[in-house]
mmCIF file of C-alpha atoms in Angstrom:
data_model
loop_
_atom_site.group_PDB
_atom_site.id
_atom_site.type_symbol
_atom_site.label_atom_id
_atom_site.label_comp_id
_atom_site.label_asym_id
_atom_site.label_seq_id
_atom_site.Cartn_x
_atom_site.Cartn_y
_atom_site.Cartn_z
ATOM 1 C CA UNK A 1 14.132 14.024 8.929
ATOM 2 C CA UNK A 2 11.129 13.123 10.746
ATOM 3 C CA UNK A 3 8.228 12.198 9.318
ATOM 4 C CA UNK A 4 5.007 13.341 10.228
ATOM 5 C CA UNK A 5 1.783 11.947 8.028
ATOM 6 C CA UNK A 6 -1.957 13.593 8.296
ATOM 7 C CA UNK A 7 -3.861 10.944 7.638
ATOM 8 C CA UNK A 8 -5.689 8.746 10.246
ATOM 9 C CA UNK A 9 -6.484 6.176 6.872
ATOM 10 C CA UNK A 10 -5.189 2.642 8.282
ATOM 11 C CA UNK A 11 -3.886 1.921 4.382
ATOM 12 C CA UNK A 12 -1.832 4.962 4.619
ATOM 13 C CA UNK A 13 0.015 3.896 8.470
ATOM 14 C CA UNK A 14 0.220 -0.103 6.981
ATOM 15 C CA UNK A 15 2.088 1.904 3.279
ATOM 16 C CA UNK A 16 4.754 3.892 4.877
ATOM 17 C CA UNK A 17 4.839 1.102 7.984
ATOM 18 C CA UNK A 18 5.875 -1.520 5.232
ATOM 19 C CA UNK A 19 8.081 0.789 2.636
ATOM 20 C CA UNK A 20 10.318 0.440 6.050
ATOM 21 C CA UNK A 21 10.053 4.130 7.383
ATOM 22 C CA UNK A 22 9.336 5.341 10.787
ATOM 23 C CA UNK A 23 6.969 8.572 11.380
ATOM 24 C CA UNK A 24 4.255 9.415 13.097
ATOM 25 C CA UNK A 25 0.964 11.190 13.025
ATOM 26 C CA UNK A 26 -0.651 14.089 13.043
ATOM 27 C CA UNK A 27 -4.078 15.522 12.854
ATOM 28 C CA UNK A 28 -6.128 18.505 12.512
ATOM 29 C CA UNK A 29 -9.659 19.154 10.518
ATOM 30 C CA UNK A 30 -8.872 19.762 7.245
ATOM 31 C CA UNK A 31 -12.588 21.494 4.530
ATOM 32 C CA UNK A 32 -12.253 18.987 1.943
ATOM 33 C CA UNK A 33 -14.075 21.256 -0.932
ATOM 34 C CA UNK A 34 -13.106 22.215 -4.314
ATOM 35 C CA UNK A 35 -13.708 24.981 -6.641
ATOM 36 C CA UNK A 36 -15.349 23.754 -9.721
ATOM 37 C CA UNK A 37 -12.862 25.075 -11.950
ATOM 38 C CA UNK A 38 -10.679 22.116 -11.310
ATOM 39 C CA UNK A 39 -10.597 19.471 -13.772
ATOM 40 C CA UNK A 40 -10.623 16.380 -12.577
ATOM 41 C CA UNK A 41 -6.855 16.187 -13.269
ATOM 42 C CA UNK A 42 -6.204 19.487 -10.743
ATOM 43 C CA UNK A 43 -8.430 17.570 -7.383
ATOM 44 C CA UNK A 44 -6.439 15.324 -5.779
ATOM 45 C CA UNK A 45 -3.740 17.601 -6.209
ATOM 46 C CA UNK A 46 -5.152 21.348 -4.338
ATOM 47 C CA UNK A 47 -6.470 19.047 -2.099
ATOM 48 C CA UNK A 48 -3.294 17.597 -0.523
ATOM 49 C CA UNK A 49 -1.684 20.641 -0.976
ATOM 50 C CA UNK A 50 -4.321 22.043 1.073
ATOM 51 C CA UNK A 51 -4.344 19.843 3.976
ATOM 52 C CA UNK A 52 -0.390 20.443 4.010
ATOM 53 C CA UNK A 53 -0.976 24.423 4.092
ATOM 54 C CA UNK A 54 -2.764 23.499 7.161
ATOM 55 C CA UNK A 55 0.132 22.407 8.840
ATOM 56 C CA UNK A 56 2.587 25.514 7.390
ATOM 57 C CA UNK A 57 2.672 26.822 11.424
ATOM 58 C CA UNK A 58 3.250 23.571 13.029
ATOM 59 C CA UNK A 59 6.224 22.576 11.248
ATOM 60 C CA UNK A 60 9.584 22.137 12.855
ATOM 61 C CA UNK A 61 12.545 23.038 10.333
ATOM 62 C CA UNK A 62 13.095 19.096 10.279
ATOM 63 C CA UNK A 63 10.437 17.169 10.101
ATOM 64 C CA UNK A 64 8.561 16.455 6.557
ATOM 65 C CA UNK A 65 4.366 16.600 6.787
ATOM 66 C CA UNK A 66 2.604 14.332 3.953
ATOM 67 C CA UNK A 67 -0.328 14.084 2.930
ATOM 68 C CA UNK A 68 -3.023 12.548 0.389
ATOM 69 C CA UNK A 69 -6.016 12.503 -0.823
ATOM 70 C CA UNK A 70 -8.041 10.054 -2.975
ATOM 71 C CA UNK A 71 -11.013 10.185 -5.593
ATOM 72 C CA UNK A 72 -12.608 8.018 -7.372
ATOM 73 C CA UNK A 73 -13.603 9.858 -11.545
ATOM 74 C CA UNK A 74 -16.100 8.458 -13.692
ATOM 75 C CA UNK A 75 -16.167 10.206 -16.919
ATOM 76 C CA UNK A 76 -16.264 13.162 -15.480
ATOM 77 C CA UNK A 77 -17.744 13.901 -12.124
ATOM 78 C CA UNK A 78 -16.025 12.747 -8.918
ATOM 79 C CA UNK A 79 -17.079 10.160 -6.552
ATOM 80 C CA UNK A 80 -16.034 10.844 -2.969
ATOM 81 C CA UNK A 81 -17.044 8.969 0.395
ATOM 82 C CA UNK A 82 -20.873 8.485 0.211
ATOM 83 C CA UNK A 83 -22.512 10.054 3.384
ATOM 84 C CA UNK A 84 -24.715 6.982 4.121
ATOM 85 C CA UNK A 85 -25.150 2.850 2.703
ATOM 86 C CA UNK A 86 -27.846 4.401 -0.712
ATOM 87 C CA UNK A 87 -25.266 6.781 -1.686
ATOM 88 C CA UNK A 88 -22.573 4.116 -1.320
ATOM 89 C CA UNK A 89 -24.630 1.194 -3.113
ATOM 90 C CA UNK A 90 -25.832 4.296 -6.065
ATOM 91 C CA UNK A 91 -21.963 5.132 -6.408
ATOM 92 C CA UNK A 92 -21.241 1.611 -6.966
ATOM 93 C CA UNK A 93 -23.431 1.032 -9.322
ATOM 94 C CA UNK A 94 -22.657 3.028 -11.516
ATOM 95 C CA UNK A 95 -18.834 2.104 -10.918
ATOM 96 C CA UNK A 96 -20.121 -1.245 -11.840
ATOM 97 C CA UNK A 97 -19.366 -2.436 -15.453
ATOM 98 C CA UNK A 98 -17.142 0.197 -16.477
ATOM 99 C CA UNK A 99 -13.675 1.390 -16.051
ATOM 100 C CA UNK A 100 -12.737 4.699 -13.566
ATOM 101 C CA UNK A 101 -9.911 6.168 -13.120
ATOM 102 C CA UNK A 102 -8.221 6.445 -9.739
ATOM 103 C CA UNK A 103 -5.911 9.948 -8.677
ATOM 104 C CA UNK A 104 -4.205 10.393 -5.594
ATOM 105 C CA UNK A 105 -2.576 13.886 -4.681
ATOM 106 C CA UNK A 106 0.380 13.313 -2.172
ATOM 107 C CA UNK A 107 2.314 16.513 -1.166
ATOM 108 C CA UNK A 108 5.641 16.572 1.073
ATOM 109 C CA UNK A 109 5.974 19.763 3.148
ATOM 110 C CA UNK A 110 9.154 20.483 4.951
ATOM 111 C CA UNK A 111 9.602 22.354 7.908
ATOM 112 C CA UNK A 112 11.961 24.363 5.905
ATOM 113 C CA UNK A 113 9.333 25.303 3.764
ATOM 114 C CA UNK A 114 10.499 22.718 0.260
ATOM 115 C CA UNK A 115 7.289 21.939 -1.288
ATOM 116 C CA UNK A 116 6.031 19.168 -3.632
ATOM 117 C CA UNK A 117 2.694 18.159 -4.843
ATOM 118 C CA UNK A 118 2.567 15.318 -7.533
ATOM 119 C CA UNK A 119 -0.168 13.371 -8.257
ATOM 120 C CA UNK A 120 -0.380 9.444 -9.851
ATOM 121 C CA UNK A 121 -3.577 8.303 -11.635
ATOM 122 C CA UNK A 122 -4.482 4.370 -11.804
ATOM 123 C CA UNK A 123 -7.308 3.342 -14.310
ATOM 124 C CA UNK A 124 -9.314 -0.402 -12.627
ATOM 125 C CA UNK A 125 -12.251 -1.491 -14.364
ATOM 126 C CA UNK A 126 -15.456 -3.516 -12.534
ATOM 127 C CA UNK A 127 -17.305 -6.446 -14.181
ATOM 128 C CA UNK A 128 -20.881 -6.211 -13.999
ATOM 129 C CA UNK A 129 -21.812 -7.229 -10.536
ATOM 130 C CA UNK A 130 -25.680 -7.716 -8.750
ATOM 131 C CA UNK A 131 -27.160 -5.552 -6.845
ATOM 132 C CA UNK A 132 -27.150 -8.338 -4.046
ATOM 133 C CA UNK A 133 -23.461 -8.993 -4.920
ATOM 134 C CA UNK A 134 -23.547 -4.849 -4.013
ATOM 135 C CA UNK A 135 -25.662 -4.467 -0.528
ATOM 136 C CA UNK A 136 -23.526 -6.874 0.040
ATOM 137 C CA UNK A 137 -20.441 -5.538 0.190
ATOM 138 C CA UNK A 138 -22.072 -1.388 1.138
ATOM 139 C CA UNK A 139 -23.550 -3.575 4.473
ATOM 140 C CA UNK A 140 -20.597 -5.618 4.884
ATOM 141 C CA UNK A 141 -17.858 -3.287 4.195
ATOM 142 C CA UNK A 142 -19.636 -0.705 5.201
ATOM 143 C CA UNK A 143 -16.922 1.035 2.816
ATOM 144 C CA UNK A 144 -18.133 4.855 4.277
ATOM 145 C CA UNK A 145 -14.300 6.560 4.573
ATOM 146 C CA UNK A 146 -13.197 5.311 0.629
ATOM 147 C CA UNK A 147 -13.330 7.548 -1.708
ATOM 148 C CA UNK A 148 -16.026 5.432 -4.115
ATOM 149 C CA UNK A 149 -17.530 3.932 -2.185
ATOM 150 C CA UNK A 150 -14.718 0.940 -2.500
ATOM 151 C CA UNK A 151 -11.451 -0.089 -1.437
ATOM 152 C CA UNK A 152 -9.486 -1.920 -3.648
ATOM 153 C CA UNK A 153 -7.855 -4.414 -0.961
ATOM 154 C CA UNK A 154 -11.577 -5.702 0.495
ATOM 155 C CA UNK A 155 -14.231 -8.474 -1.060
ATOM 156 C CA UNK A 156 -15.146 -6.364 -3.801
ATOM 157 C CA UNK A 157 -11.454 -5.942 -5.967
ATOM 158 C CA UNK A 158 -11.224 -9.358 -5.571
ATOM 159 C CA UNK A 159 -14.757 -10.236 -7.067
ATOM 160 C CA UNK A 160 -15.527 -7.421 -9.454
ATOM 161 C CA UNK A 161 -12.198 -6.004 -10.596
ATOM 162 C CA UNK A 162 -11.170 -7.479 -13.414
ATOM 163 C CA UNK A 163 -8.277 -4.826 -14.594
ATOM 164 C CA UNK A 164 -6.274 -2.231 -13.451
ATOM 165 C CA UNK A 165 -3.790 -0.516 -14.729
ATOM 166 C CA UNK A 166 -1.190 1.910 -13.021
ATOM 167 C CA UNK A 167 0.203 0.887 -8.892
ATOM 168 C CA UNK A 168 -2.454 -0.980 -6.702
ATOM 169 C CA UNK A 169 -1.079 0.825 -4.155
ATOM 170 C CA UNK A 170 -3.097 3.722 -5.405
ATOM 171 C CA UNK A 171 -5.461 2.786 -5.866
ATOM 172 C CA UNK A 172 -5.611 2.129 -1.718
ATOM 173 C CA UNK A 173 -4.432 5.541 -1.009
ATOM 174 C CA UNK A 174 -0.755 6.251 -1.880
ATOM 175 C CA UNK A 175 1.351 5.452 -4.405
ATOM 176 C CA UNK A 176 4.284 5.088 -2.867
ATOM 177 C CA UNK A 177 7.051 4.850 -5.878
ATOM 178 C CA UNK A 178 7.067 8.108 -5.866
ATOM 179 C CA UNK A 179 6.132 8.789 -2.208
ATOM 180 C CA UNK A 180 9.981 7.200 -1.722
ATOM 181 C CA UNK A 181 11.321 8.728 -4.971
ATOM 182 C CA UNK A 182 10.233 12.385 -4.230
ATOM 183 C CA UNK A 183 11.095 12.160 0.138
ATOM 184 C CA UNK A 184 14.882 10.505 -1.178
ATOM 185 C CA UNK A 185 14.735 13.108 -3.705
ATOM 186 C CA UNK A 186 13.241 16.448 -1.224
ATOM 187 C CA UNK A 187 15.228 15.142 1.902
ATOM 188 C CA UNK A 188 18.693 14.514 -0.179
ATOM 189 C CA UNK A 189 19.479 11.524 1.638
ATOM 190 C CA UNK A 190 19.303 8.285 1.084
ATOM 191 C CA UNK A 191 15.229 5.990 3.492
ATOM 192 C CA UNK A 192 17.280 3.031 3.220
ATOM 193 C CA UNK A 193 17.813 2.095 7.335
ATOM 194 C CA UNK A 194 21.547 1.118 8.274
#
């Protein structure tokens, strides 16, 4: 099995490397919009499967492509990647002092047509933050490529996250425990290097 990571995320690359998995990166532009009727619990899985579909025609029979999408949900609102610093600040002002949900959807699509789609959920609580702390984070760390305008592995994760229920790695962008399980099941082989 040859694993293809269809993501430009340095965090996802690092997590797969830390698992000891060999992979190559293959990228193409995919529309990341989703239908309005989806429940928030369905959005991440929908987006991961939608991304994988774009790779279907180019997969060899011995390849498996991994696509993923992480979303941040506050109440019923989906907070995707902010368009600019002002939107990032507004998102973080909404998240501070509250608990929100992070969903990461993953799709594993084999060149032989087999497909597994799953997601993981983590509840994250932020302490109250001052505007100057939020502005410092946004200006210093430029979280414009992150759902909800933050990375748990960044400065803000160290100073703001007071409680986390679920997988920390899921918040970073990949529920690696589930990826390991599902890849093992999909390929029917051990992923451990001999």
